[in-house]
């Protein structure tokens, strides 16, 4: 049974249409013109229990709006929504106990107090006993590698520490569905890796369903096998990340290091030469005849080293969206 | 439920106590306020022995009740309700709505500030001074009446404030409601009958300041019939119910500030 089911989901907003400058402002004050903006346009998908799915798309594509509809924060303009068997809109308490929403740019921790105080507030709201609260806190803290930080006022924590504490507070009630909106925003590489490892452990340990948006493709590639690509409110792709890459780039990039420079004309018979710098050459070779091309390359040219990679996914998606 | 509120209040007091200097500032501003009010009253009564049918010490009772309401405002209403607009502006209302708890309860009782305590004590003292100087001995019935009336005042003030703050879901920046409300409330420092008839009508029907301070004071002195108290109770409960319905309705339009 699918944990999340979305059919023909749409959301439109009325936004003010205002011209810049003083004249525009005065004009806007008197005659308020608004226009309808379609943030999410007829989206369909299903997500099974325990899946980790990545939402990708440029800024303003409708990812966050979709997440907010899935957890019942905003009302859809149309369509059918079921999350854990509930209609999110009703904000049923049983539903809210099963989900959590972590937003990289908003925080729920009390600024002036140590995270433990916020954790206690959450424990009271979710009706956890003191013992249960401290057990879970201990467990999550060790998964997240948090210690002393829990006793320091939030305002004194680094961004990475604060995010980890946010995750702890958001997961205290052991939700089975996690909505994560840019959970690694602004974190350094180490902290990003920690958060990723934690999420993947949490997913394995509790069989939680995780939907994640991120601008760091590394988050998506290391966590999600399946991705949903959204652009201008429309779902452009729903499937395995590997298939998306295949679809977006029919070629792979081959970097060769030669013993001596070779004429570019000869090399370009094998594929498109993207970089050419004396002994270093980067070629794009179609996936279909990759092996045959490479074996003949190895025979014909004095090759010292060879590396086959996929073009960076950011580039691929960027190219698709532009 | 009580456990949740207890945890809320413990954490919010802890949070307030992070800033120690506040205590002094609050106490100084309280003394200034009360002194100012009493001085104004004193000027009024220099000429005549009563204003709108109230003598000096009876007016002190009104000031006392006003100070008491002010205390509740400082401790509960202001810390919570003034945050609603901010929650909506910043989109942190999301976190409130995601919790399996009544969102209005959270928004109304999440915080408590200890700084209302001095006002509370001052209010009680003023009421007692007013009563004893008037040689009024209050019976149990008057106490019940007065407490009912003060509770209604509080609910009334809360409901109006909450309803106005709710409108920020549409308007986002509601022209500093908090300040407007608090300064209008100041009108309740003096007996209703001290105002000209036109203002009196406004203060009874449009912005019901009359119910906030004058009715409870009359209840204490024993000059108020129980119809007035009943009326104020019915009025406040109806507004409270409206505030609940209005909040539920407004949430449908919440768009959650974009991130």
XYZ file of C-alpha atoms in Angstrom:
581
model
C 0.000 0.000 0.000
C 1.335 3.419 -0.798
C 2.063 5.744 2.084
C 1.486 8.823 0.006
C -0.885 9.174 -2.892
C -1.273 12.329 -4.917
C -3.670 12.754 -7.818
C -4.139 15.844 -9.964
C -2.813 18.077 -7.205
C -2.850 21.793 -7.957
C -2.279 24.993 -6.083
C -2.725 28.488 -7.367
C -1.991 31.719 -5.537
C -3.190 35.213 -6.097
C -0.242 37.519 -6.096
C -0.128 41.257 -6.367
C 1.102 42.578 -9.676
C 3.012 45.737 -8.879
C 5.224 47.834 -11.092
C 8.457 49.116 -9.568
C 9.037 52.731 -8.584
C 6.949 55.370 -6.861
C 4.378 55.605 -9.631
C 3.957 51.855 -9.545
C 3.574 51.908 -5.779
C 0.934 54.642 -5.780
C -0.872 52.961 -8.621
C -0.753 49.652 -6.807
C -2.077 51.235 -3.625
C -5.140 52.570 -5.405
C -5.894 49.925 -8.001
C -4.837 46.618 -6.602
C -4.250 44.247 -9.456
C -3.632 40.630 -8.753
C -2.851 37.726 -10.957
C -3.260 34.026 -10.527
C -0.029 32.060 -10.321
C -0.088 28.318 -10.695
C 2.499 27.044 -8.207
C 1.646 23.381 -8.567
C -0.006 22.112 -11.701
C -1.742 18.757 -11.879
C 0.820 16.548 -10.180
C 0.408 12.771 -9.735
C 2.608 10.322 -7.841
C 2.635 7.545 -5.272
C 5.257 6.826 -2.653
C 5.554 3.483 -0.887
C 6.387 2.900 2.753
C 10.099 3.149 3.507
C 11.006 4.884 0.255
C 13.422 7.805 0.164
C 12.433 10.155 -2.603
C 14.196 13.301 -3.734
C 12.311 16.322 -4.960
C 14.413 18.285 -7.381
C 13.838 21.429 -9.346
C 14.943 25.026 -9.441
C 13.886 27.717 -6.962
C 10.181 28.387 -7.054
C 9.461 25.182 -8.954
C 6.753 24.198 -6.479
C 8.660 21.699 -4.340
C 8.054 23.390 -1.012
C 4.442 24.153 -1.869
C 3.887 20.472 -2.624
C 5.504 19.438 0.660
C 3.367 21.914 2.573
C 0.222 20.521 1.010
C 1.331 16.999 1.866
C 1.570 17.862 5.529
C -1.631 19.854 5.641
C -0.169 23.332 6.096
C -1.739 24.815 3.030
C -4.932 23.945 1.254
C -4.654 22.639 -2.319
C -6.719 24.370 -4.984
C -7.654 21.019 -6.410
C -6.842 17.337 -6.532
C -6.746 14.315 -4.284
C -4.280 13.760 -1.456
C -3.794 10.850 0.942
C -0.920 10.662 3.383
C -0.766 7.666 5.739
C -4.429 7.099 4.975
C -5.464 10.609 6.025
C -6.443 13.702 4.191
C -3.745 16.102 5.454
C -6.175 19.035 5.430
C -8.118 17.779 8.380
C -4.909 17.952 10.432
C -6.095 14.947 12.369
C -4.012 14.479 15.538
C -3.323 10.848 14.584
C -1.971 12.072 11.262
C 0.178 14.809 12.780
C 1.750 12.285 15.164
C 3.036 10.294 12.206
C 4.711 13.074 10.301
C 7.399 15.652 10.744
C 8.509 18.570 8.639
C 12.017 19.924 8.895
C 12.718 23.216 7.192
C 16.306 24.234 6.675
C 15.489 27.916 6.878
C 13.038 27.975 9.755
C 13.596 26.742 13.238
C 11.454 25.481 16.032
C 14.044 25.407 18.802
C 13.695 28.087 21.471
C 16.454 30.570 20.716
C 17.469 31.485 24.258
C 17.396 28.036 25.801
C 19.352 24.825 25.316
C 17.822 22.366 22.806
C 16.911 20.051 25.687
C 14.235 22.511 26.810
C 12.631 22.537 23.373
C 12.852 18.764 23.349
C 10.984 18.653 26.668
C 8.236 20.870 25.266
C 7.855 18.517 22.312
C 7.834 15.498 24.611
C 4.949 17.065 26.555
C 3.031 17.804 23.364
C 3.436 14.268 22.058
C 2.650 12.829 25.478
C 5.972 11.072 26.028
C 6.912 10.111 29.553
C 10.081 11.551 31.011
C 11.842 8.220 30.738
C 10.784 7.698 27.164
C 11.859 11.214 26.306
C 15.321 10.759 27.759
C 15.723 7.332 26.135
C 14.800 8.656 22.731
C 16.877 11.778 23.172
C 19.870 9.653 24.092
C 19.342 7.362 21.135
C 18.908 10.140 18.579
C 21.731 12.169 20.097
C 24.138 9.294 19.643
C 22.953 8.740 16.081
C 23.461 12.436 15.401
C 26.672 12.673 17.381
C 25.296 15.339 19.693
C 26.467 15.677 23.285
C 27.206 18.845 25.224
C 25.482 20.884 22.545
C 22.129 19.861 24.004
C 22.932 21.810 27.164
C 24.034 25.030 25.479
C 21.630 27.824 24.502
C 20.595 27.462 20.879
C 21.890 30.937 20.055
C 25.398 29.747 20.929
C 25.340 26.749 18.595
C 26.890 26.577 15.152
C 24.604 26.163 12.166
C 25.469 22.483 11.835
C 24.934 21.772 15.520
C 21.659 23.645 15.446
C 20.433 21.673 12.444
C 21.249 18.414 14.156
C 19.393 19.558 17.257
C 16.461 20.585 15.040
C 16.397 17.088 13.600
C 16.446 15.599 17.075
C 13.510 17.749 18.182
C 11.609 16.979 14.992
C 12.093 13.233 15.274
C 11.465 12.773 18.977
C 7.979 11.423 18.351
C 9.404 8.875 15.914
C 7.431 9.910 12.855
C 7.051 7.420 10.042
C 6.928 10.070 7.332
C 9.603 12.744 7.121
C 9.293 15.832 4.972
C 12.645 17.532 4.731
C 12.945 20.851 2.994
C 16.589 21.684 2.418
C 17.784 19.977 5.593
C 21.432 20.620 4.788
C 21.094 24.255 3.786
C 24.188 26.226 4.648
C 25.993 23.327 6.307
C 29.644 22.566 5.646
C 30.590 19.344 3.887
C 31.253 17.406 7.091
C 27.961 18.383 8.625
C 26.162 17.570 5.371
C 27.664 14.103 5.363
C 26.645 13.575 9.006
C 23.071 14.597 8.350
C 22.905 12.333 5.305
C 24.278 9.364 7.222
C 21.810 10.008 9.982
C 18.855 10.147 7.621
C 19.850 6.962 5.923
C 20.256 5.231 9.316
C 16.916 6.519 10.496
C 15.267 5.273 7.325
C 16.771 1.817 7.779
C 16.096 1.567 11.488
C 12.458 2.674 11.493
C 11.390 1.991 7.923
C 10.439 5.654 7.644
C 9.311 7.186 4.389
C 11.405 10.234 3.555
C 10.781 12.970 1.048
C 13.577 15.419 0.667
C 14.269 18.538 -1.301
C 17.755 19.878 -1.640
C 19.867 22.062 -3.798
C 22.890 19.973 -3.009
C 22.729 17.173 -5.555
C 25.014 15.123 -3.318
C 22.148 14.874 -0.822
C 19.928 13.424 -3.489
C 22.474 11.133 -5.115
C 23.615 9.638 -1.831
C 20.156 9.178 -0.320
C 17.512 8.763 -2.969
C 17.216 6.111 -5.611
C 14.038 7.691 -6.867
C 13.572 11.328 -7.799
C 10.713 13.568 -8.781
C 11.730 16.431 -10.999
C 9.467 19.443 -10.795
C 9.628 22.525 -12.931
C 7.187 25.437 -13.030
C 4.733 23.405 -10.993
C 4.727 20.446 -13.335
C 6.131 17.006 -12.739
C 8.678 16.391 -15.494
C 10.134 13.125 -14.332
C 9.285 10.439 -11.818
C 11.593 7.452 -11.639
C 15.031 6.186 -10.744
C 17.806 8.717 -10.511
C 19.944 6.466 -12.737
C 17.309 6.561 -15.457
C 17.089 10.308 -15.214
C 20.816 10.602 -15.696
C 20.685 8.206 -18.621
C 17.870 10.169 -20.138
C 19.532 13.523 -19.640
C 22.957 12.480 -20.819
C 23.131 9.767 -23.415
C 26.917 10.113 -23.349
C 29.539 9.520 -20.719
C 32.589 11.598 -20.270
C 35.950 9.921 -20.843
C 39.130 11.587 -19.662
C 42.347 10.295 -21.142
C 45.903 11.092 -20.301
C 48.218 10.514 -23.236
C 51.941 9.891 -23.297
C 52.341 12.385 -26.100
C 49.987 14.921 -27.725
C 47.790 13.557 -30.511
C 45.989 15.437 -33.304
C 42.496 16.499 -32.345
C 41.001 15.368 -35.668
C 41.895 11.779 -34.978
C 40.499 11.900 -31.477
C 37.233 13.456 -32.529
C 36.417 10.387 -34.580
C 35.650 8.674 -31.287
C 33.407 11.270 -29.757
C 32.926 14.935 -29.107
C 36.120 16.517 -27.768
C 35.092 18.801 -24.914
C 38.512 19.593 -23.536
C 41.854 19.402 -25.217
C 45.027 20.346 -23.416
C 48.172 18.703 -24.752
C 48.234 15.336 -23.036
C 44.821 15.682 -21.425
C 41.665 15.116 -23.435
C 38.047 14.869 -22.392
C 35.653 13.166 -24.777
C 31.906 12.617 -24.707
C 31.150 9.134 -25.990
C 27.597 7.800 -26.459
C 26.742 5.107 -23.916
C 25.714 2.589 -26.587
C 29.129 2.134 -28.174
C 31.210 3.095 -25.166
C 33.044 -0.229 -24.810
C 33.933 -0.676 -28.473
C 35.143 2.919 -28.772
C 37.285 2.616 -25.692
C 38.925 -0.620 -26.741
C 39.924 0.843 -30.099
C 41.133 4.030 -28.371
C 43.390 1.922 -26.177
C 44.826 0.152 -29.225
C 45.386 3.251 -31.358
C 46.754 5.772 -28.900
C 49.554 5.693 -26.348
C 47.282 6.049 -23.319
C 48.733 6.467 -19.832
C 45.517 6.750 -17.850
C 41.785 6.645 -18.524
C 38.740 7.623 -16.487
C 35.046 7.243 -17.310
C 32.539 9.408 -15.450
C 29.032 10.751 -15.694
C 28.795 14.456 -16.353
C 27.995 16.294 -13.074
C 24.287 15.973 -12.392
C 23.933 19.653 -11.477
C 25.001 20.487 -15.016
C 22.584 18.019 -16.527
C 19.606 19.246 -14.582
C 20.623 22.834 -15.026
C 20.737 22.262 -18.769
C 17.340 20.603 -18.691
C 15.726 23.422 -16.744
C 17.250 26.292 -18.630
C -3.117 19.183 28.820
C -2.091 20.831 32.120
C 1.224 19.094 31.783
C 1.750 20.737 28.398
C 0.896 24.210 29.708
C 3.154 23.633 32.709
C 6.066 22.741 30.411
C 5.280 25.735 28.193
C 5.392 28.114 31.115
C 8.468 26.668 32.751
C 10.447 27.039 29.525
C 9.152 30.509 28.805
C 9.971 31.776 32.287
C 13.436 30.262 31.910
C 13.737 32.075 28.616
C 12.643 35.413 30.128
C 15.065 35.093 33.010
C 17.914 34.996 30.517
C 17.496 38.766 30.435
C 17.812 39.975 34.001
C 17.802 43.685 33.368
C 14.191 43.455 32.232
C 12.950 43.161 35.828
C 14.170 46.627 36.704
C 12.852 48.196 33.519
C 9.429 46.652 34.034
C 9.178 47.761 37.638
C 10.210 51.321 36.826
C 7.680 51.568 34.016
C 4.959 50.166 36.265
C 5.641 52.729 39.001
C 5.638 55.517 36.430
C 2.325 54.358 34.995
C 0.480 54.064 38.276
C 1.860 57.332 39.593
C 0.770 59.093 36.403
C -2.747 57.718 36.597
C -3.212 58.556 40.247
C -1.853 62.033 39.693
C -4.337 62.625 36.865
C -7.171 61.380 39.035
C -5.965 63.624 41.819
C -6.127 66.634 39.484
C -9.678 65.749 38.497
C -10.826 65.518 42.064
C -9.199 68.781 43.119
C -12.191 70.666 41.828
C -15.089 68.466 42.608
C -15.661 65.576 44.881
C -16.904 63.321 42.163
C -16.473 62.614 38.500
C -19.367 61.006 36.724
C -20.742 59.828 40.041
C -17.453 58.311 41.225
C -15.470 59.730 44.124
C -11.675 59.575 44.322
C -11.406 56.308 46.207
C -14.002 54.556 44.059
C -12.015 55.630 41.035
C -8.979 54.053 42.650
C -10.840 50.756 42.468
C -11.181 51.235 38.736
C -7.494 52.015 38.462
C -6.853 48.884 40.512
C -8.896 46.727 38.170
C -7.240 48.349 35.187
C -3.831 47.560 36.704
C -4.928 43.988 37.312
C -5.970 43.613 33.682
C -2.735 45.249 32.656
C -0.914 42.609 34.708
C -2.707 39.813 32.874
C -1.950 41.564 29.608
C 1.742 41.768 30.420
C 1.923 38.200 31.650
C -0.234 36.317 29.207
C -1.865 38.297 26.423
C 1.048 40.356 25.209
C 3.739 37.650 25.152
C 1.478 35.342 23.188
C -0.866 37.384 21.053
C 1.684 39.913 19.897
C 3.662 36.985 18.468
C 0.855 35.780 16.211
C 1.512 38.430 13.583
C 5.201 37.546 13.664
C 4.479 33.817 13.376
C 2.453 34.529 10.264
C 5.012 36.900 8.771
C 7.928 34.539 9.303
C 6.003 31.376 8.536
C 6.911 29.826 11.890
C 3.205 29.222 12.352
C 4.018 26.090 10.343
C 5.576 24.495 13.383
C 2.543 25.261 15.510
C 0.177 23.792 12.938
C 2.255 20.644 12.600
C 1.907 19.733 16.255
C -0.910 17.485 17.415
C -2.269 20.203 19.657
C -4.958 22.848 19.321
C -3.219 25.704 17.544
C -5.236 28.437 19.225
C -4.342 27.021 22.617
C -0.686 26.995 21.670
C -0.746 30.540 20.340
C -2.599 31.816 23.391
C -0.821 30.025 26.205
C 2.593 29.128 24.868
C 4.298 31.820 26.894
C 3.995 33.520 30.207
C 5.953 36.449 31.444
C 6.733 36.942 35.127
C 6.829 40.719 34.641
C 3.089 41.056 35.200
C 3.533 40.098 38.857
C 4.357 43.590 40.213
C 1.317 45.047 38.419
C -0.827 42.292 39.798
C 0.209 43.076 43.359
C -0.175 46.821 42.757
C -3.674 46.262 41.344
C -4.784 44.252 44.345
C -3.390 46.891 46.732
C -5.157 49.716 44.873
C -8.460 47.849 45.020
C -8.095 47.249 48.748
C -7.136 50.850 49.423
C -10.147 52.021 47.427
C -12.457 49.664 49.255
C -11.219 50.389 52.756
C -11.159 54.161 52.319
C -14.749 53.921 51.175
C -15.536 51.763 54.199
C -16.961 49.118 51.929
C -17.054 45.688 53.447
C -17.414 43.215 50.658
C -19.357 40.006 51.080
C -18.871 36.677 49.366
C -21.440 37.495 46.743
C -19.615 40.669 45.686
C -16.362 38.760 45.473
C -17.949 36.139 43.234
C -19.511 38.870 41.105
C -16.280 40.792 40.849
C -14.218 37.734 39.965
C -16.772 36.740 37.316
C -16.708 40.254 35.924
C -12.900 40.394 35.845
C -12.739 36.987 34.172
C -15.221 38.160 31.546
C -13.157 41.297 31.011
C -10.100 39.190 30.469
C -11.853 36.836 28.028
C -13.307 39.831 26.233
C -9.964 41.521 25.830
C -8.351 38.256 24.768
C -11.011 37.511 22.147
C -10.860 40.957 20.563
C -7.096 40.830 20.443
C -7.015 37.311 19.051
C -9.583 38.104 16.349
C -7.633 41.183 15.275
C -4.364 39.247 15.223
C -6.022 36.528 13.139
C -6.727 39.013 10.380
C -2.989 39.140 9.719
C -3.435 35.862 7.833
C -4.876 38.036 5.066
C -3.169 41.334 5.657
C 0.127 39.916 6.957
C 1.225 43.251 8.378
C -1.583 44.330 10.600
C -0.819 47.931 11.510
C 0.554 47.422 14.916
C -2.608 46.064 16.449
C -0.853 45.448 19.719
C -0.074 49.086 20.297
C -3.464 50.341 19.188
C -5.219 47.895 21.457
C -3.105 48.656 24.457
C -3.485 52.375 24.094
C -7.238 52.054 23.683
C -7.296 49.995 26.813
C -5.823 52.973 28.650
C -9.247 54.627 28.332
C -10.442 52.020 30.812
C -8.406 53.628 33.559
C -11.184 56.089 34.300
C -14.837 55.440 35.080
C -17.025 55.140 32.015
C -19.367 57.834 33.254
C -16.479 60.308 33.251
C -16.580 60.355 29.463
C -19.032 62.346 27.346
C -22.127 60.365 26.238
C -20.919 59.886 22.641
C -17.629 58.328 23.754
C -19.513 56.321 26.328
C -21.529 54.696 23.544
C -18.390 53.877 21.594
C -16.692 52.437 24.659
C -19.692 50.252 25.386
C -20.616 48.941 21.983
C -17.728 49.439 19.598
C -14.814 48.849 21.846
C -16.282 47.486 25.043
C -13.973 49.162 27.531
C -16.952 49.667 29.815
C -17.073 45.960 30.418
C -13.375 45.776 31.009
C -13.066 47.914 34.121
C -16.215 49.782 35.093
C -18.469 46.756 35.382
C -16.072 44.783 37.608
C -15.567 47.842 39.812
C -19.312 48.331 40.133
C -19.602 44.685 41.054
C -17.171 45.204 43.913
C -18.818 48.353 45.214
C -22.173 46.669 44.868
C -23.673 49.262 42.553
C -23.890 46.907 39.614
C -26.905 44.728 39.146
C -26.290 41.164 38.164
C -27.766 41.877 34.725
C -24.638 43.838 33.856
C -22.373 41.068 35.017
C -24.418 38.463 33.202
C -24.389 40.613 30.096
C -20.645 40.969 30.218
C -20.259 37.216 30.709
C -22.527 36.378 27.786
C -20.812 38.974 25.655
C -17.330 37.693 26.404
C -18.184 34.032 25.901
C -19.843 34.781 22.575
C -16.792 36.687 21.402
C -14.579 33.843 22.579
C -16.568 31.375 20.492
C -16.381 33.738 17.533
C -12.609 33.917 17.929
C -12.396 30.112 17.725
C -14.575 29.895 14.632
C -12.812 32.785 12.991
C -9.381 31.217 13.534
C -10.525 27.919 11.990
C -11.911 29.802 9.024
C -8.802 31.942 8.600
C -6.445 28.953 8.554
C -7.898 27.921 5.229
C -6.295 30.996 3.765
C -2.921 30.516 5.365
C -0.293 30.393 2.664
C 2.744 29.831 4.861
C 5.422 32.421 4.161
C 7.615 31.060 1.451
C 10.978 29.734 2.334
